[in-house]
XYZ file of C-alpha atoms in Angstrom:
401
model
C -11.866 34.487 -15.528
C -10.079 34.858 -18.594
C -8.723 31.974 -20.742
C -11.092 29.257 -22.166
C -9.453 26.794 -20.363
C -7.074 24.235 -22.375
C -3.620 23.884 -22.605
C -3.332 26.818 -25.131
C -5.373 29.198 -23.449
C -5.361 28.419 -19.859
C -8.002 30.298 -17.632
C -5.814 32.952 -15.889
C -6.360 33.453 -12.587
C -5.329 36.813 -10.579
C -6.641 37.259 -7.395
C -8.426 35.158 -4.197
C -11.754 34.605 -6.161
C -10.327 32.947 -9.195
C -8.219 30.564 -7.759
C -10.859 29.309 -5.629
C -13.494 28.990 -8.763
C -10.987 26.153 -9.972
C -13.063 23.841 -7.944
C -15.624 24.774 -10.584
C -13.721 22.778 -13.335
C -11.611 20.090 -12.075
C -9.826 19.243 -15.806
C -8.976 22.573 -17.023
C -5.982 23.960 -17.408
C -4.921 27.089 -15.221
C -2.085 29.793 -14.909
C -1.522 32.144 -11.708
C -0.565 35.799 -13.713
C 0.268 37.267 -10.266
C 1.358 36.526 -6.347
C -2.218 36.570 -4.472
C -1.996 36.865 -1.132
C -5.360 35.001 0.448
C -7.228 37.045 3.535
C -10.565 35.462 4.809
C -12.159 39.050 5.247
C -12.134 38.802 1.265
C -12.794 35.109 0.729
C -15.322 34.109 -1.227
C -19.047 33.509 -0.316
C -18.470 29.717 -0.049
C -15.005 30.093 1.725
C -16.382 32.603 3.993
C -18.868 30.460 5.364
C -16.803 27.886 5.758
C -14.817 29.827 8.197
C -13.005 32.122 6.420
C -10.923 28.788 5.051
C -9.541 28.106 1.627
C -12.232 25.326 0.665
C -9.542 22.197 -0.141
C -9.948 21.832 -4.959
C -11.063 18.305 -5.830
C -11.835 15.469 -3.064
C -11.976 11.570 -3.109
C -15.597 11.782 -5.363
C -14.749 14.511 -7.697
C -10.803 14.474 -8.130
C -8.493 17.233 -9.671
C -7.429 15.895 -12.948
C -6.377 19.411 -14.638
C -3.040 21.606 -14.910
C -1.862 24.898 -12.679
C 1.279 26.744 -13.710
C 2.042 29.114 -10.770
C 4.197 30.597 -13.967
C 6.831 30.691 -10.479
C 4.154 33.416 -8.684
C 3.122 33.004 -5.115
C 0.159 32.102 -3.147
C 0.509 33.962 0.661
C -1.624 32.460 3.809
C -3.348 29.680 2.625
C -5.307 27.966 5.340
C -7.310 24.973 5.811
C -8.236 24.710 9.375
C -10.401 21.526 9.941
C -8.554 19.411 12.700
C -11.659 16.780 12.679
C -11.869 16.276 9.032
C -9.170 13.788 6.759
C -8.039 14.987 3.282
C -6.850 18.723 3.480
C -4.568 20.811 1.264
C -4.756 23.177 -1.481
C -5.835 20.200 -3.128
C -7.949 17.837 -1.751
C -6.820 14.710 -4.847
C -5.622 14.952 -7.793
C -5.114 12.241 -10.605
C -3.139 12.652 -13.746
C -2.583 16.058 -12.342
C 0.452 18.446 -13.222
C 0.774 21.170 -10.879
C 4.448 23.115 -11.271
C 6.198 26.775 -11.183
C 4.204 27.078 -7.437
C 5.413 28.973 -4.410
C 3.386 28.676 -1.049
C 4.176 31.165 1.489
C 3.102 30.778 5.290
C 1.019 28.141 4.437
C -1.061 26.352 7.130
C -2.887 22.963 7.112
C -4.902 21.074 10.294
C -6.897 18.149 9.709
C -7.351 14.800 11.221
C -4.988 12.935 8.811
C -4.173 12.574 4.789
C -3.014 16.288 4.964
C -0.249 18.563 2.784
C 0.549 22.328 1.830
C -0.279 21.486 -1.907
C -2.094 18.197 -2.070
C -3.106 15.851 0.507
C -3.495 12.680 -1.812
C -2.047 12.260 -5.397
C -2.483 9.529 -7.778
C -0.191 9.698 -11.525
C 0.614 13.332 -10.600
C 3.699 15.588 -11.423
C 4.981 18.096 -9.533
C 7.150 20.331 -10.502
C 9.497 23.309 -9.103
C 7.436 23.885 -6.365
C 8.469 25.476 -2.924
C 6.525 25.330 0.196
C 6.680 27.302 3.429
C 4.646 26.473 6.519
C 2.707 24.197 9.377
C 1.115 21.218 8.592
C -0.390 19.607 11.890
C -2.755 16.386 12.062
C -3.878 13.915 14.535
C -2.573 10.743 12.514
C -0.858 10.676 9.681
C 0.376 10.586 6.114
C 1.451 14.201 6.040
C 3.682 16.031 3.584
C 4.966 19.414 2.906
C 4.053 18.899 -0.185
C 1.986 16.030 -0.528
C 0.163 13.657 2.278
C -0.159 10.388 0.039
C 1.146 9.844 -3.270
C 0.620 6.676 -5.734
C 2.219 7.042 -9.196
C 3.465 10.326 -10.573
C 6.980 12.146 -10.238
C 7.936 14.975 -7.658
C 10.885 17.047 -9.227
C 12.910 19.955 -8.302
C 11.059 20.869 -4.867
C 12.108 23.162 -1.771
C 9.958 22.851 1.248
C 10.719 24.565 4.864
C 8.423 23.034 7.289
C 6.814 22.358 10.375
C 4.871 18.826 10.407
C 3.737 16.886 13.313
C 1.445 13.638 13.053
C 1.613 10.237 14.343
C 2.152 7.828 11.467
C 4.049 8.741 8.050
C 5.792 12.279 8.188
C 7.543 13.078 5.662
C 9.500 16.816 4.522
C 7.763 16.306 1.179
C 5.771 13.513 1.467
C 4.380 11.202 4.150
C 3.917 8.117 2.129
C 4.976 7.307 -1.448
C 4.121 4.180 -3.385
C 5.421 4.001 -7.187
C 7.144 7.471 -7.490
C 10.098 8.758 -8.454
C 11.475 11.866 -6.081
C 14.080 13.773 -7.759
C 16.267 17.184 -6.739
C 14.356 17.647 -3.188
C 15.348 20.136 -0.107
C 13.919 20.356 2.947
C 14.657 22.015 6.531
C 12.425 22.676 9.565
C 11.233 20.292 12.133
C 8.796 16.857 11.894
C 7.364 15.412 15.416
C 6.324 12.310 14.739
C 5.396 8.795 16.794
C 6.128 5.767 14.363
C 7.477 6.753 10.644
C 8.643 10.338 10.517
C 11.637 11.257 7.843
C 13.374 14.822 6.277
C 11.962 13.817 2.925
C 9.713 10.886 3.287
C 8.111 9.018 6.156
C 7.722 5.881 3.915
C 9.229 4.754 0.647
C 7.183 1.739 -1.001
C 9.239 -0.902 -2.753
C 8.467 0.524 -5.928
C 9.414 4.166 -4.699
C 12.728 6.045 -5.411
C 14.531 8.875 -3.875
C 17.187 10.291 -5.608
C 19.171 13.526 -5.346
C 18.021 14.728 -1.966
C 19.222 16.840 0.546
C 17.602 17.560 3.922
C 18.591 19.147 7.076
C 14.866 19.088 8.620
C 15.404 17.667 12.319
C 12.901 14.756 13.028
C 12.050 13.527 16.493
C 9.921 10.660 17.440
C 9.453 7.377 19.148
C 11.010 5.114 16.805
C 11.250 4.319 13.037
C 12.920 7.950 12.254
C 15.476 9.309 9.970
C 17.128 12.033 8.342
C 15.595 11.326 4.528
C 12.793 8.522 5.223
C 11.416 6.709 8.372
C 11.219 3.451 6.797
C 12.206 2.696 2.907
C 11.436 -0.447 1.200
C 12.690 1.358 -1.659
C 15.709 2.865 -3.769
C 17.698 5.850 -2.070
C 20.571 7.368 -3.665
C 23.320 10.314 -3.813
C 21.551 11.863 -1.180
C 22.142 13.367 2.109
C 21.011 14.183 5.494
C 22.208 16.732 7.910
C 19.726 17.196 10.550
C 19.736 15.817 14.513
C 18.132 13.432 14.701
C 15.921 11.259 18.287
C 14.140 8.502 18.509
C 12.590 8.314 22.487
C 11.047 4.756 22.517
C 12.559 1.076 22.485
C 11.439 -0.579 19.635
C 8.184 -2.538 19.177
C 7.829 -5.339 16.785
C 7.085 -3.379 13.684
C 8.495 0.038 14.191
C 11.896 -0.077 15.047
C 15.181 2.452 14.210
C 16.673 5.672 14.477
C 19.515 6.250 11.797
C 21.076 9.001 10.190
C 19.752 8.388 6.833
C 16.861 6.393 7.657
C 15.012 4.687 10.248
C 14.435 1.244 9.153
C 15.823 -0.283 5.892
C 14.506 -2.948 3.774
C 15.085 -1.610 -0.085
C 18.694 -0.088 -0.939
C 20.760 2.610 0.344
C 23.756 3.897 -2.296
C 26.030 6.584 -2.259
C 24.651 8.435 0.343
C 25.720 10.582 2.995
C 24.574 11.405 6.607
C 26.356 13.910 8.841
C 24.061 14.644 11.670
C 24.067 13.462 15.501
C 21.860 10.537 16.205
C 20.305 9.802 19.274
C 18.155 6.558 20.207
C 17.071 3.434 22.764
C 17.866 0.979 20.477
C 18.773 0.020 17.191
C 20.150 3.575 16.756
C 22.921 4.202 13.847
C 24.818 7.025 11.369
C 23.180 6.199 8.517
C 20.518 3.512 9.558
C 18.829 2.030 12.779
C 17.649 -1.033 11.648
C 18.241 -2.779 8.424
C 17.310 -6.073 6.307
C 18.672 -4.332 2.952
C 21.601 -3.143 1.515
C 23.618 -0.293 1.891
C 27.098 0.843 -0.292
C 29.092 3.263 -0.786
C 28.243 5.054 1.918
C 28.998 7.523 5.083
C 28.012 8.479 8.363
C 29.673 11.508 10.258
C 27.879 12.273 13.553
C 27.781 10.790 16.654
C 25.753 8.213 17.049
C 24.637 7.577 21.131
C 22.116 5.083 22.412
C 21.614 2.703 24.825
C 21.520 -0.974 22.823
C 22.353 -1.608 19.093
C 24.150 1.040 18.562
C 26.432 1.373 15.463
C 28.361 3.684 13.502
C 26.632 3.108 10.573
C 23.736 0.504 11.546
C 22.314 -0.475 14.555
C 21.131 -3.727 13.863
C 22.215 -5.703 10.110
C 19.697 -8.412 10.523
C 20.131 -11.518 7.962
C 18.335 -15.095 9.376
C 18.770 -16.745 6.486
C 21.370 -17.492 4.116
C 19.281 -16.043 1.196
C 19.101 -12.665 2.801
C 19.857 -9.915 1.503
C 21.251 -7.938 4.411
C 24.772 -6.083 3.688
C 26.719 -3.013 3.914
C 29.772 -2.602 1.961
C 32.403 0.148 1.053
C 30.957 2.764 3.416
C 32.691 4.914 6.672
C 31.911 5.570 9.744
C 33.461 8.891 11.297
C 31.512 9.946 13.939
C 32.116 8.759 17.673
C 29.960 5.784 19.029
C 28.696 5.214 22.246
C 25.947 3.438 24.482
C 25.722 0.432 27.081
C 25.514 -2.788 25.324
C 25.790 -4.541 21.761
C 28.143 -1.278 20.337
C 30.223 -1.321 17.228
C 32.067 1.027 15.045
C 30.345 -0.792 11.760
C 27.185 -1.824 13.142
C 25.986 -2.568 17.316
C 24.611 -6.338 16.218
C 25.389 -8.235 13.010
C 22.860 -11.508 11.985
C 24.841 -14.328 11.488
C 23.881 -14.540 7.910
C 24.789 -10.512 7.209
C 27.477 -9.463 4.483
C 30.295 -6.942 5.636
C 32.610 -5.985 3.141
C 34.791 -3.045 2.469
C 33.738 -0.847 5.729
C 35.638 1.301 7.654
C 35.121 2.505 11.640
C 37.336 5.762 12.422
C 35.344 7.031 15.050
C 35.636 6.006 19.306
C 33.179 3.424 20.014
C 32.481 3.235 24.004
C 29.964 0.832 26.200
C 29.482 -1.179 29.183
C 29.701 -4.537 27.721
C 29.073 -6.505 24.058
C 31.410 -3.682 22.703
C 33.790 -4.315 19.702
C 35.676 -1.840 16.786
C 33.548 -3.190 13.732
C 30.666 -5.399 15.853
C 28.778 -5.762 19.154
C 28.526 -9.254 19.401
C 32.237 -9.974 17.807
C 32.672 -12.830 20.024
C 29.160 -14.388 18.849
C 30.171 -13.917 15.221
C 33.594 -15.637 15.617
C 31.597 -18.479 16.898
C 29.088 -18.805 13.876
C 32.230 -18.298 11.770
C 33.655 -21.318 13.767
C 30.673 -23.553 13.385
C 30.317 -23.082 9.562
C 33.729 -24.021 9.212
C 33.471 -26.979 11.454
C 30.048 -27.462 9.581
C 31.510 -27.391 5.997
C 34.541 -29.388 7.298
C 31.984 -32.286 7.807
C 30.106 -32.144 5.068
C 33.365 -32.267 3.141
C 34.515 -35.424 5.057
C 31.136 -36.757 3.935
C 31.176 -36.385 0.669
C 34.444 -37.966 0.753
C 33.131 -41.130 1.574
């Protein structure tokens, strides 16, 4: 392989061979000079034995810690085939990693869990203007696109078009992302997922951003599903969501949701915009099933159908305290809204201790009962309106004497 190996003179690697032998020298620095299209009748002695499979560069032990530039050439029918085996990708893990310029092309990854096209666990790594095209299927979860796992690190400028089915954390691009920053992102295809499945992410730590995203990837699943991310604890903004997207189950105590945007919300939604159909059991809404954050400056635009908490732009705004932070402000809801009980143009069920200000229904909201233009439970929030008054009126009188 020519190239000595550092950042000045990266080994260059041509053909099937050579990009395998990076496993051979986990902190060098490497540069594709040509598309290689992988065939296991060629593979290399080790690969070939192994199935006729890519054999995954770094693991958990012995991590990749080096450079590629794909210099933007492409890498044809990569597969890892190993449905009984965790950690699978291109790259098994990676830390302080910068991989960039990369196109994958029919790309194929099975393994038990911990699986992506590229990586299947990152920790401090960038990646970089780097499209992805193919199947990534697992028994469990924390499956990306791109990327299974990722802690630390930035994922820029990425295109993936996908097929991804797991049970746990599906994401377009990643499946789970703790303390990351995901910038200028596309996705389309198709996720099946149980609990966590999302067009970009299937979970966003608190510490985890999303910004500048796109996705028209449908998702299906039982519950906790969305058009960007299946549940977020984190920051999304100026991003959008166009795909259908079904949640089959009623909730359970920790996975609950099926929104537009996302699933469940406990971080911050801003300036966002979801125009797909949604379809649900319960807490089902435009731009979010289930939420204990805070969304603004907003908009949903599909229908939204379900059968109870269903809203035109949340499902369920849960607050149960006064300090909570539960609210939705200045967004729109345009998309008709129907399903049997607790049904609202704004949201299907309000917590007494939510903040509504600034929103907008347009859309027909229809139901059997606990139906209302902005809320489900109208008459229920009238009366805790009613009782603080009466409450404050007292303490008032009170403090008068």
């Amino acid at each position: 392989m020519a190239g000595s190996g550092t950042p000045a003179d990266p080994y260059r690697i041509g053909d099937q061979r050579e990009l395998q032998a990076m496993a051979a020298d986990l902190d060098a620095s490497y540069r594709l000079t040509a598309d290689i299209q992988l065939d296991s009748s060629t593979a290399p002695v080790s690969a070939a034995e192994n199935g006729g499979n890519f054999l995954s560069i770094g693991n958990k032990e012995s991590q990749f810690s080096g450079d590629l530039d794909g210099d933007g050439h492409r890498i044809s029918n990569l597969s890892v085939d190993k449905p009984d085996l965790v950690y699978q990708g291109m790259f098994g893990q990676t830390n302080g990693a910068v991989i960039r310029d990369l196109r994958l092309v029919n790309a194929s990854v099975k393994g038990d869990s911990h699986a992506g096209l590229v990586a299947r666990q990152s920790e401090n790594t960038m990646f970089e203007n780097i499209s992805v095209n193919g199947t990534v299927d697992t028994e469990w979860g924390s499956v990306g696109s791109v990327v299974g796992q990722v802690a630390g690190g930035k994922i820029e400028n990425i295109s993936a078009d996908a097929t991804l089915s797991g049970k746990v954390m599906i994401g377009g691009i990643v499946g789970h992302a703790d303390r990351v920053i995901i910038q200028d992102a596309q996705t389309s295809g198709t996720l099946n997922v149980v609990n966590r499945g999302g067009g970009i992410a299937g979970t966003l730590s608190y510490d985890a951003a999303l910004e500048n995203a796109s996705s028209d990837a449908s998702v299906v699943g039982w519950r906790s599903v969305g058009g960007l991310v299946g549940v977020t604890y984190g920051t999304v903004a100026n991003s959008t969501a166009s795909g259908y997207i079904t949640g089959t189950r009623a909730a359970s105590p920790h996975q609950r949701g099926v929104g537009g945007l996302a699933g469940a919300l406990y971080g911050r939604i801003e300036n966002s915009r979801a125009t797909g159909d949604v379809e649900g059991i319960e807490h089902v809404g435009g731009l979010v099933g289930y939420a204990e954050g805070i969304m603004s400056r907003s908009t949903a635009e599909g229908a939204v159908i379900g059968e109870s908490a269903v809203g035109g732009l949340v499902g369920t705004l849960q607050a149960e305290s006064p300090s909570s932070s539960a609210e939705i402000r200045d967004s729109t809801s345009k998309g008709d809204v129907s399903g049997t009980t607790l049904v609202g143009g704004v949201a299907g069920s309000r917590g007494e201790y939510a903040t509504n200000t600034s929103n907008t229904a347009l859309g027909a909201v229809t139901g059997d009962e606990r139906v209302g233009d902005r809320f489900g439970n109208e008459n229920q929030i009238s009366e805790w309106i009613a009782q603080q008054e009466t409450n404050e009126g007292q303490l008032a009188m009170m403090a008068g004497t």
